[in-house]
C-alpha cells in the first residue's frame, strides 16, 4: 500500500514537473512568434510541411467521412420521411464536430508525430545544441515557426475537411440515393448558422491546432535524445493529443452549444 | 600558472561585501560569483575557477581551475565519462556550474543575460563530435547559416565567404552535397568551416578525432593546427586521442574523477610521474582507473544463488 502511494506520489510530482516545463516552453514559443513575422519564408516552409503535406490525408478522409454520413443519415432520416434534411445533418455534423475533431486527430497523427520526431532527432543529433552555440535561439528559429504553421493550418484543414465531407455526403445522398439536390443545398443554407456553427467550428479547430502543435513540439523538445526516447515521445504525442482534443471538444461543445 | 587577482570595480566589490556580510543576504552562490569582477593578469581567454559540477549524486568536477591562453591550443584529456564534453558545455554557457566561475574574454559566462550570452557565443565556435550539421540543408547552406542569421551581408558576399571557408577545409567541391552524403570526417570538416564562418576568437573541439580513419585524422590535425595559427584563434580541444592531441596541443590538462590529475606541455605530460597520467598516456588497462566496474567479490558472486540483477 505504501509502495502504491509512493508510486502515485512520484508519478504526480513528475506530471506536475512536466506540465511546468511545458508551460514555460509554451511561453517561450509565444514570445518567439514575434521574430517569425519578419521572416515569412521560415513560416511558409513550415506551412508547406505541416499544412500542405497534410492536405491529401484530410481530403481523402473528409470525403469518406462525408459519404458515410450521407449513407447513415439517409437510412435514418428516410424512416421518418425527412431525407431532404440530409444536407443539414451532414453539414451540421461536419462543421460542428467531425470536421474540427477528426481533422485535428489526423493532424496529430500525421503532422504532430512528424514534428515530434523531427525535433527529437534534431536534439539527439545535437543540431539544437549546435544552433545554441551558434547564438541562434532554436525556439525562435525552429519551434515558433512550426507552432505558428500548425495554428494557421489547422482551421484551414478543418474547413477543407468539412467542405469535402459535405460534397461526399451530396455525392452519396443525391448521386446514389436520390435525395433532391436542390433540397440538399437549400436546407443546409437555411439551417446552418454562420456564427453559431461555422465560427464555433473554426474556433474549435484553432484550439485543437494550438494544443496539438504545443504537445507535438514539447514532446520532441523534451524527448530523451536516443532512438527509444524519440520513439516514445512520438507515441506520447499521438496519445496525448488525442486525449486532449477529445476532452477539449467536450468542454468547448458545452460552452459553445449549451444554449441551443 | 600563477595568477594575480585584482579588482577592477570598487563599487561592485563594496556591494559584494555588503551582500556577503548581511545576514539576510541571498544564499545563492551565483549572486556572489556574479559580483566577482576579478580578472587574471595572465593572457587567458578562458578562465575556469574553483569549478564544481554534479549530475545528480555524481560529482563531475570537484573544485577545479584551468586557464586557456590566447592563441594557444589547450587540450583537455581524460578517460571516457570524465566530463570533458561537459566542460565545453559549461564554457559555452549551456550548463550551469554548482560552484565556481567561468570567464570568457573577461565576461562571467553564467552571469550574462541571454542576449549577452548569444553575443558572446557569436565569437565562440564549437565543433561537435557528431558535426551537428543541419540535415535539411546542404553543405553550402550549413556554412552560410550563421552568416545569414547574424549578418545582413548580400548573398554574393555570403557566397564568397562560404567558398573561402570551404576551400580552407578542402571541401569547396562538396558544397552541393547533403549531410547524409558525407563521410564522418567530411562532416566534421564542414562543421569546422561553419564554426569559423563568423571568424570567432576561439573554437572548442569536442572529440574531433574519434571514429576517424588515419587520413581523416591527419587532415583534421593539420586543419586544427593551421587554422589556429593562421586565424589567430584560441583552441580548446577535448580528446582522448593521445598521439594526435600531443602532436598539436600547446598545453594539456588531464582530468579524472572530477580532478585535474596532470597538466603541462605535451612533453611534461609524457614525462609525468603521476600514475593517473601514465595510465592514460600508455593506455594501461588497469591502474588508478580500474578495468572492472565496482562489484562484489568474484568468487562469492559465482557461488551465489544466481538471482537475476
XYZ file of C-alpha atoms in Angstrom:
569
model
C 0.000 0.000 0.000
C 2.805 2.368 0.974
C 4.593 1.450 -2.220
C 1.489 2.239 -4.248
C 1.159 5.635 -2.562
C 4.851 6.321 -3.163
C 4.437 5.381 -6.804
C 1.378 7.633 -7.162
C 3.152 10.491 -5.412
C 6.172 10.144 -7.641
C 4.050 9.963 -10.788
C 2.028 13.031 -9.761
C 5.157 15.021 -8.972
C 6.658 14.014 -12.308
C 3.480 15.028 -14.161
C 3.385 18.443 -12.490
C 7.056 18.994 -13.263
C 6.421 18.142 -16.888
C 3.395 20.414 -17.011
C 5.527 23.212 -15.580
C 8.223 22.638 -18.192
C 5.584 22.548 -20.937
C 4.081 25.824 -19.717
C 7.429 27.615 -19.720
C 8.122 26.126 -23.130
C 4.800 27.497 -24.411
C 5.597 30.955 -23.055
C 8.928 30.858 -24.858
C 7.240 29.769 -28.078
C 4.728 32.595 -27.871
C 7.422 35.150 -27.167
C 9.349 33.772 -30.153
C 6.452 34.275 -32.571
C 7.305 37.969 -32.914
C 10.618 37.019 -34.508
C 8.879 34.806 -37.093
C 6.745 37.624 -38.530
C 9.636 39.467 -40.227
C 10.855 36.174 -41.747
C 7.873 34.888 -43.736
C 9.969 32.334 -45.637
C 10.543 30.384 -42.422
C 6.791 30.285 -41.877
C 5.982 29.430 -45.498
C 8.338 26.446 -45.413
C 6.613 25.115 -42.320
C 3.143 25.852 -43.680
C 4.100 23.618 -46.573
C 5.405 20.720 -44.475
C 2.771 20.953 -41.729
C -0.242 22.097 -43.747
C 0.132 21.363 -47.450
C 1.551 17.889 -46.903
C -1.446 17.069 -44.669
C -3.798 18.110 -47.469
C -4.158 14.681 -49.077
C -4.986 12.719 -45.922
C -7.505 15.398 -44.913
C -9.238 15.444 -48.305
C -9.431 11.656 -48.643
C -10.625 11.181 -45.069
C -13.098 14.054 -45.400
C -14.727 12.668 -48.499
C -15.143 9.198 -46.990
C -16.474 10.544 -43.686
C -18.970 12.677 -45.655
C -20.035 9.695 -47.760
C -20.594 7.538 -44.674
C -22.585 10.355 -43.057
C -24.682 10.645 -46.200
C -25.390 6.935 -46.204
C -26.148 6.572 -42.488
C -28.104 9.827 -42.436
C -30.235 8.756 -45.377
C -31.123 5.391 -43.774
C -32.159 7.076 -40.531
C -33.923 10.124 -41.989
C -35.809 8.168 -44.654
C -37.548 6.206 -41.870
C -39.201 9.493 -40.903
C -39.625 10.744 -44.440
C -37.137 13.510 -43.714
C -34.406 12.553 -46.191
C -34.480 16.073 -47.678
C -32.867 17.368 -44.484
C -29.859 15.154 -45.182
C -27.791 18.203 -46.169
C -28.412 19.862 -42.785
C -27.493 16.712 -40.915
C -24.281 16.139 -42.863
C -23.200 19.773 -42.710
C -24.021 20.279 -39.024
C -22.211 17.091 -38.034
C -19.175 18.054 -40.041
C -18.963 21.751 -39.292
C -19.715 21.489 -35.594
C -17.967 18.260 -34.618
C -16.430 15.891 -37.101
C -14.578 18.487 -39.133
C -12.599 20.023 -36.268
C -12.209 16.792 -34.260
C -11.328 14.276 -36.970
C -9.083 16.678 -38.846
C -7.302 17.507 -35.553
C -6.818 13.791 -34.819
C -5.477 13.267 -38.342
C -3.285 16.351 -37.958
C -1.864 14.996 -34.693
C -1.186 11.635 -36.323
C 0.355 12.971 -39.491
C 1.927 16.360 -38.797
C 2.216 16.141 -34.976
C 4.135 12.879 -34.969
C 6.401 14.185 -37.746
C 7.099 17.358 -35.742
C 7.972 15.383 -32.624
C 10.246 13.013 -34.498
C 11.944 15.879 -36.313
C 12.586 17.957 -33.183
C 13.565 14.875 -31.152
C 16.070 13.804 -33.781
C 17.439 17.333 -34.043
C 18.003 17.161 -30.299
C 19.555 13.678 -30.462
C 21.949 14.719 -33.244
C 22.946 17.888 -31.355
C 21.511 20.175 -34.036
C 19.593 22.220 -31.457
C 22.644 22.389 -29.230
C 24.723 23.401 -32.238
C 22.313 26.222 -33.011
C 22.507 27.483 -29.444
C 26.284 27.540 -29.720
C 25.977 29.487 -32.979
C 23.978 32.040 -30.981
C 20.781 31.096 -32.808
C 17.834 30.561 -30.495
C 16.267 27.220 -31.535
C 12.936 28.253 -30.054
C 12.739 31.270 -32.355
C 14.326 29.614 -35.382
C 12.842 26.107 -35.229
C 9.974 25.842 -32.763
C 7.943 29.055 -33.106
C 7.595 28.868 -36.928
C 6.324 25.292 -36.644
C 3.895 26.249 -33.907
C 2.549 29.166 -35.894
C 2.255 26.977 -39.000
C 0.225 24.424 -37.011
C -2.008 27.150 -35.647
C -2.701 28.573 -39.109
C -3.020 25.225 -40.892
C -5.460 23.572 -38.542
C -8.567 25.760 -39.175
C -7.903 25.668 -42.923
C -7.545 21.874 -42.917
C -10.644 21.571 -40.773
C -12.672 23.794 -43.122
C -11.386 21.772 -46.042
C -12.352 18.535 -44.314
C -15.890 19.816 -43.733
C -16.254 21.168 -47.279
C -15.063 17.937 -48.882
C -17.218 15.910 -46.475
C -20.322 17.899 -47.473
C -19.567 17.179 -51.125
C -19.066 13.484 -50.247
C -22.453 13.457 -48.488
C -24.065 15.048 -51.523
C -22.446 12.531 -53.892
C -23.952 9.649 -51.944
C -27.236 11.311 -50.948
C -28.141 12.897 -54.284
C -25.970 10.929 -56.651
C -26.673 7.414 -55.411
C -29.715 7.509 -53.151
C -31.876 10.030 -54.981
C -32.214 12.862 -52.458
C -33.180 16.036 -54.271
C -30.035 18.069 -54.915
C -31.782 21.413 -54.507
C -33.237 20.335 -51.167
C -29.822 19.103 -50.005
C -28.186 22.501 -50.539
C -31.125 24.788 -49.711
C -31.957 23.043 -46.429
C -28.297 23.323 -45.485
C -28.178 27.007 -46.403
C -31.322 27.745 -44.412
C -30.395 25.895 -41.245
C -26.641 26.166 -40.825
C -25.844 29.315 -38.885
C -22.643 31.094 -39.850
C -21.815 32.382 -36.380
C -23.250 29.551 -34.296
C -21.961 26.688 -36.390
C -19.169 27.718 -38.724
C -17.366 30.243 -36.499
C -17.616 27.936 -33.499
C -16.213 25.090 -35.579
C -13.298 27.266 -36.653
C -12.688 28.320 -33.042
C -12.619 24.673 -32.039
C -10.096 23.837 -34.721
C -7.930 26.793 -33.644
C -7.873 25.451 -30.090
C -7.097 21.938 -31.320
C -4.336 23.249 -33.583
C -2.859 25.165 -30.659
C -2.910 22.150 -28.350
C -1.776 19.559 -30.918
C 1.152 21.730 -32.058
C 2.168 22.549 -28.488
C 2.124 18.887 -27.448
C 3.999 17.739 -30.564
C 6.727 20.356 -30.235
C 7.115 19.970 -26.496
C 7.355 16.182 -26.661
C 10.058 16.482 -29.317
C 11.979 19.122 -27.389
C 11.651 17.223 -24.114
C 12.431 13.799 -25.608
C 15.270 11.705 -24.246
C 17.831 12.076 -27.034
C 18.029 8.406 -28.014
C 16.189 6.405 -30.665
C 13.959 4.856 -27.994
C 13.347 8.249 -26.393
C 12.259 9.780 -29.695
C 10.055 6.781 -30.456
C 8.319 7.079 -27.070
C 7.912 10.818 -27.488
C 6.256 10.303 -30.871
C 3.810 7.829 -29.359
C 3.075 10.206 -26.478
C 2.353 12.988 -28.961
C -0.351 10.990 -30.713
C -1.897 9.638 -27.498
C -1.790 12.893 -25.521
C -3.033 14.923 -28.482
C -5.963 12.542 -28.998
C -6.949 12.708 -25.322
C -6.590 16.476 -25.210
C -8.546 17.029 -28.415
C -11.411 14.783 -27.351
C -11.519 16.188 -23.809
C -11.381 19.772 -25.017
C -14.047 19.035 -27.606
C -16.450 18.122 -24.844
C -15.642 21.291 -22.908
C -15.884 23.536 -25.953
C -19.122 21.936 -27.095
C -20.627 22.502 -23.646
C -19.510 26.144 -23.755
C -20.473 26.913 -27.332
C -23.644 24.999 -27.894
C -25.057 24.928 -24.363
C -27.841 27.428 -25.086
C -29.194 25.636 -28.141
C 50.411 29.184 -13.779
C 50.414 31.757 -11.008
C 47.609 34.253 -11.197
C 47.300 37.600 -9.523
C 43.744 38.574 -8.808
C 42.803 42.233 -8.993
C 39.506 44.023 -8.586
C 38.519 46.397 -11.318
C 35.329 47.794 -9.870
C 35.410 49.129 -6.349
C 31.741 49.942 -6.096
C 30.734 46.452 -7.114
C 33.239 44.939 -4.723
C 31.843 47.027 -1.887
C 28.367 45.943 -2.795
C 29.563 42.354 -2.819
C 30.985 42.784 0.682
C 27.702 44.255 1.855
C 25.776 41.304 0.478
C 28.202 38.801 1.942
C 28.104 40.409 5.375
C 24.358 40.827 5.552
C 22.713 38.007 7.492
C 19.586 38.130 5.334
C 21.503 38.125 2.042
C 20.514 35.638 -0.627
C 22.149 32.241 -0.084
C 22.755 31.820 -3.805
C 26.396 31.249 -4.662
C 25.618 32.689 -8.052
C 24.979 36.151 -6.614
C 28.459 36.229 -5.123
C 30.143 34.661 -8.130
C 28.496 37.243 -10.390
C 29.751 40.008 -8.128
C 33.277 38.671 -8.528
C 34.842 41.051 -11.015
C 38.329 39.680 -10.639
C 40.409 39.176 -13.729
C 43.628 37.273 -14.108
C 46.672 39.203 -15.218
C 47.969 36.453 -17.419
C 46.855 36.294 -21.021
C 43.982 33.860 -20.584
C 40.992 33.956 -22.872
C 39.083 31.431 -20.796
C 39.493 31.134 -17.091
C 37.842 28.406 -15.025
C 37.977 28.985 -11.282
C 37.087 26.583 -8.482
C 34.513 24.860 -10.637
C 32.283 22.186 -9.171
C 29.550 20.452 -11.104
C 27.453 17.378 -10.361
C 24.806 15.401 -12.195
C 22.502 14.029 -9.532
C 24.742 12.400 -6.936
C 27.663 12.017 -9.310
C 30.331 14.668 -8.971
C 31.699 15.518 -12.409
C 34.070 18.327 -11.352
C 35.281 18.948 -7.847
C 36.767 22.403 -7.336
C 38.978 22.529 -10.400
C 40.634 25.528 -12.016
C 42.011 25.873 -15.532
C 43.411 28.622 -17.723
C 43.210 28.665 -21.517
C 45.740 31.009 -23.049
C 45.015 33.200 -26.034
C 46.348 31.963 -29.345
C 47.211 28.514 -27.987
C 45.753 25.059 -28.388
C 44.862 23.722 -24.964
C 43.682 20.145 -24.691
C 41.549 18.549 -22.024
C 42.222 14.832 -21.919
C 40.945 12.028 -19.790
C 39.127 8.718 -19.879
C 35.602 8.478 -21.271
C 32.897 9.745 -18.936
C 35.111 12.155 -17.014
C 33.139 15.187 -18.137
C 35.309 16.576 -20.906
C 32.328 17.463 -23.097
C 30.525 18.772 -20.010
C 33.399 21.227 -19.550
C 32.857 22.583 -23.071
C 29.134 22.949 -22.393
C 29.922 24.807 -19.167
C 32.293 27.139 -21.000
C 29.661 27.706 -23.692
C 27.043 28.526 -21.064
C 24.811 25.574 -21.942
C 25.192 24.199 -18.418
C 25.406 25.998 -15.089
C 28.089 25.141 -12.534
C 27.173 24.349 -8.938
C 30.091 26.434 -7.701
C 32.844 28.482 -9.238
C 33.103 30.802 -12.190
C 33.989 30.620 -15.860
C 35.189 33.769 -17.545
C 35.476 34.068 -21.297
C 37.271 37.171 -22.520
C 36.685 38.769 -19.125
C 32.961 38.025 -19.021
C 31.471 35.686 -16.467
C 29.556 33.352 -18.764
C 26.932 32.333 -16.239
C 26.069 35.852 -15.161
C 25.248 37.063 -18.652
C 21.708 37.661 -19.817
C 20.513 35.580 -22.742
C 21.193 38.236 -25.383
C 24.622 38.979 -23.887
C 25.444 35.277 -23.865
C 24.379 34.983 -27.504
C 26.563 37.974 -28.391
C 29.488 36.226 -26.735
C 28.695 32.943 -28.489
C 28.966 34.635 -31.862
C 32.672 34.874 -31.057
C 32.882 31.255 -29.899
C 32.875 28.430 -32.428
C 32.153 24.873 -31.432
C 32.817 21.676 -33.310
C 30.536 18.941 -32.050
C 31.570 15.306 -32.031
C 28.786 14.457 -34.473
C 29.292 17.589 -36.545
C 25.711 18.648 -35.702
C 25.093 19.734 -39.286
C 21.542 20.773 -40.087
C 20.263 17.788 -42.034
C 17.717 19.682 -44.120
C 20.399 21.892 -45.653
C 23.277 21.122 -47.986
C 26.912 21.806 -47.166
C 26.819 25.310 -48.652
C 23.718 26.349 -46.702
C 25.089 24.861 -43.490
C 28.198 27.023 -43.717
C 26.137 30.029 -44.793
C 23.692 29.515 -41.898
C 25.473 31.602 -39.211
C 26.262 34.314 -41.757
C 22.629 34.558 -42.816
C 21.428 34.529 -39.222
C 23.798 37.119 -37.839
C 24.774 39.399 -40.689
C 22.966 41.373 -43.344
C 25.570 40.650 -45.984
C 24.355 40.430 -49.576
C 24.115 36.924 -50.995
C 27.106 37.292 -53.398
C 29.334 38.204 -50.455
C 27.998 35.295 -48.400
C 28.798 33.025 -51.339
C 32.375 34.304 -51.448
C 32.817 33.812 -47.701
C 31.294 30.320 -47.751
C 33.503 29.226 -50.629
C 36.561 30.610 -48.820
C 35.700 28.690 -45.654
C 35.021 25.517 -47.608
C 38.282 25.956 -49.512
C 40.080 26.211 -46.156
C 38.774 22.781 -45.155
C 39.224 21.321 -48.638
C 35.531 20.789 -49.363
C 34.644 23.531 -51.824
C 33.785 20.839 -54.337
C 31.299 19.245 -51.930
C 29.194 22.372 -51.444
C 26.075 20.877 -53.023
C 26.147 17.608 -51.064
C 23.645 16.896 -48.303
C 24.941 15.912 -44.830
C 23.832 12.278 -45.331
C 26.134 12.076 -48.370
C 29.225 12.997 -46.334
C 31.645 10.701 -44.530
C 32.231 11.302 -40.820
C 35.495 13.111 -41.488
C 33.950 15.301 -44.185
C 31.014 16.163 -41.903
C 33.435 17.362 -39.241
C 35.353 19.429 -41.747
C 32.110 21.061 -42.912
C 31.216 21.700 -39.273
C 34.665 23.256 -38.848
C 34.042 25.519 -41.851
C 30.735 26.531 -40.264
C 32.416 27.120 -36.891
C 34.880 29.587 -38.438
C 32.247 31.277 -40.626
C 31.876 34.233 -38.261
C 35.637 34.460 -37.640
C 35.399 33.625 -33.937
C 38.048 34.353 -31.324
C 38.042 30.748 -30.118
C 36.927 27.289 -31.149
C 36.014 24.387 -28.907
C 36.578 20.969 -30.396
C 34.647 18.053 -28.941
C 36.480 14.787 -29.686
C 37.493 15.843 -33.201
C 39.395 12.627 -33.964
C 37.005 9.997 -32.597
C 35.975 7.378 -35.135
C 38.141 8.810 -37.917
C 40.345 6.853 -40.296
C 44.061 7.749 -40.270
C 43.777 10.001 -43.325
C 40.839 11.958 -41.896
C 42.650 12.185 -38.540
C 45.740 13.538 -40.262
C 43.648 16.058 -42.195
C 41.905 17.240 -39.016
C 45.177 17.519 -37.075
C 46.624 19.618 -39.874
C 43.471 21.744 -40.134
C 43.170 22.471 -36.436
C 46.803 23.497 -36.187
C 46.840 25.595 -39.346
C 43.517 27.320 -38.590
C 44.708 28.130 -35.095
C 47.881 29.688 -36.426
C 46.567 31.474 -39.489
C 43.379 32.857 -37.927
C 44.971 33.593 -34.557
C 42.380 31.516 -32.758
C 42.356 30.124 -29.280
C 41.512 26.449 -29.345
C 40.146 24.263 -26.602
C 40.222 20.642 -27.591
C 38.619 17.782 -25.748
C 40.050 14.449 -26.777
C 41.303 11.096 -25.675
C 43.428 10.507 -28.757
C 46.848 10.782 -27.163
C 49.118 10.902 -30.218
C 47.127 13.393 -32.253
C 46.461 15.684 -29.310
C 50.038 15.636 -28.079
C 51.182 16.495 -31.612
C 49.341 19.823 -31.786
C 48.482 20.911 -28.242
C 50.497 23.628 -26.517
C 49.201 22.715 -23.093
C 47.334 19.681 -21.785
C 45.088 19.114 -18.796
C 44.432 15.513 -17.835
C 41.295 15.092 -15.761
C 39.930 12.073 -13.984
C 37.316 11.571 -11.279
C 36.489 15.260 -11.201
C 40.052 16.423 -10.522
C 42.977 17.597 -12.612
C 45.469 14.750 -12.319
C 48.106 16.258 -14.563
C 48.874 19.380 -16.550
C 51.683 20.769 -18.620
C 53.157 20.800 -22.093
C 52.865 17.549 -24.070
C 56.451 16.691 -23.099
C 55.795 17.403 -19.421
C 52.726 15.193 -19.587
C 54.679 12.377 -21.226
C 57.356 12.676 -18.527
C 54.847 12.926 -15.695
C 55.353 10.592 -12.771
C 51.643 10.591 -11.945
C 50.158 7.103 -12.100
C 46.904 8.520 -13.477
C 48.671 10.342 -16.288
C 50.895 7.401 -17.120
C 47.957 5.013 -17.256
C 46.144 7.333 -19.626
C 49.132 8.096 -21.839
C 50.234 4.458 -22.129
C 46.726 3.024 -22.349
C 47.260 0.539 -19.497
C 44.092 -1.485 -18.910
C 44.332 -1.307 -15.131
C 45.651 1.288 -12.741
C 44.148 4.159 -10.810
C 41.266 3.916 -13.312
C 40.111 0.354 -12.732
C 39.332 -2.050 -15.521
C 36.486 -3.591 -13.529
C 33.362 -1.708 -12.624
C 32.918 -1.894 -8.817
C 31.316 -5.239 -7.918
C 31.189 -7.723 -5.075
C 33.804 -10.452 -4.741
C 34.110 -12.522 -7.922
C 34.164 -15.955 -6.215
C 31.256 -15.000 -3.933
C 29.354 -13.854 -6.977
C 29.995 -17.110 -8.873
C 28.940 -19.210 -5.901
C 25.856 -17.151 -5.075
C 22.276 -18.239 -5.843
C 22.279 -16.708 -9.281
C 19.499 -14.269 -8.586
C 18.850 -12.024 -11.580
C 20.112 -8.471 -11.205
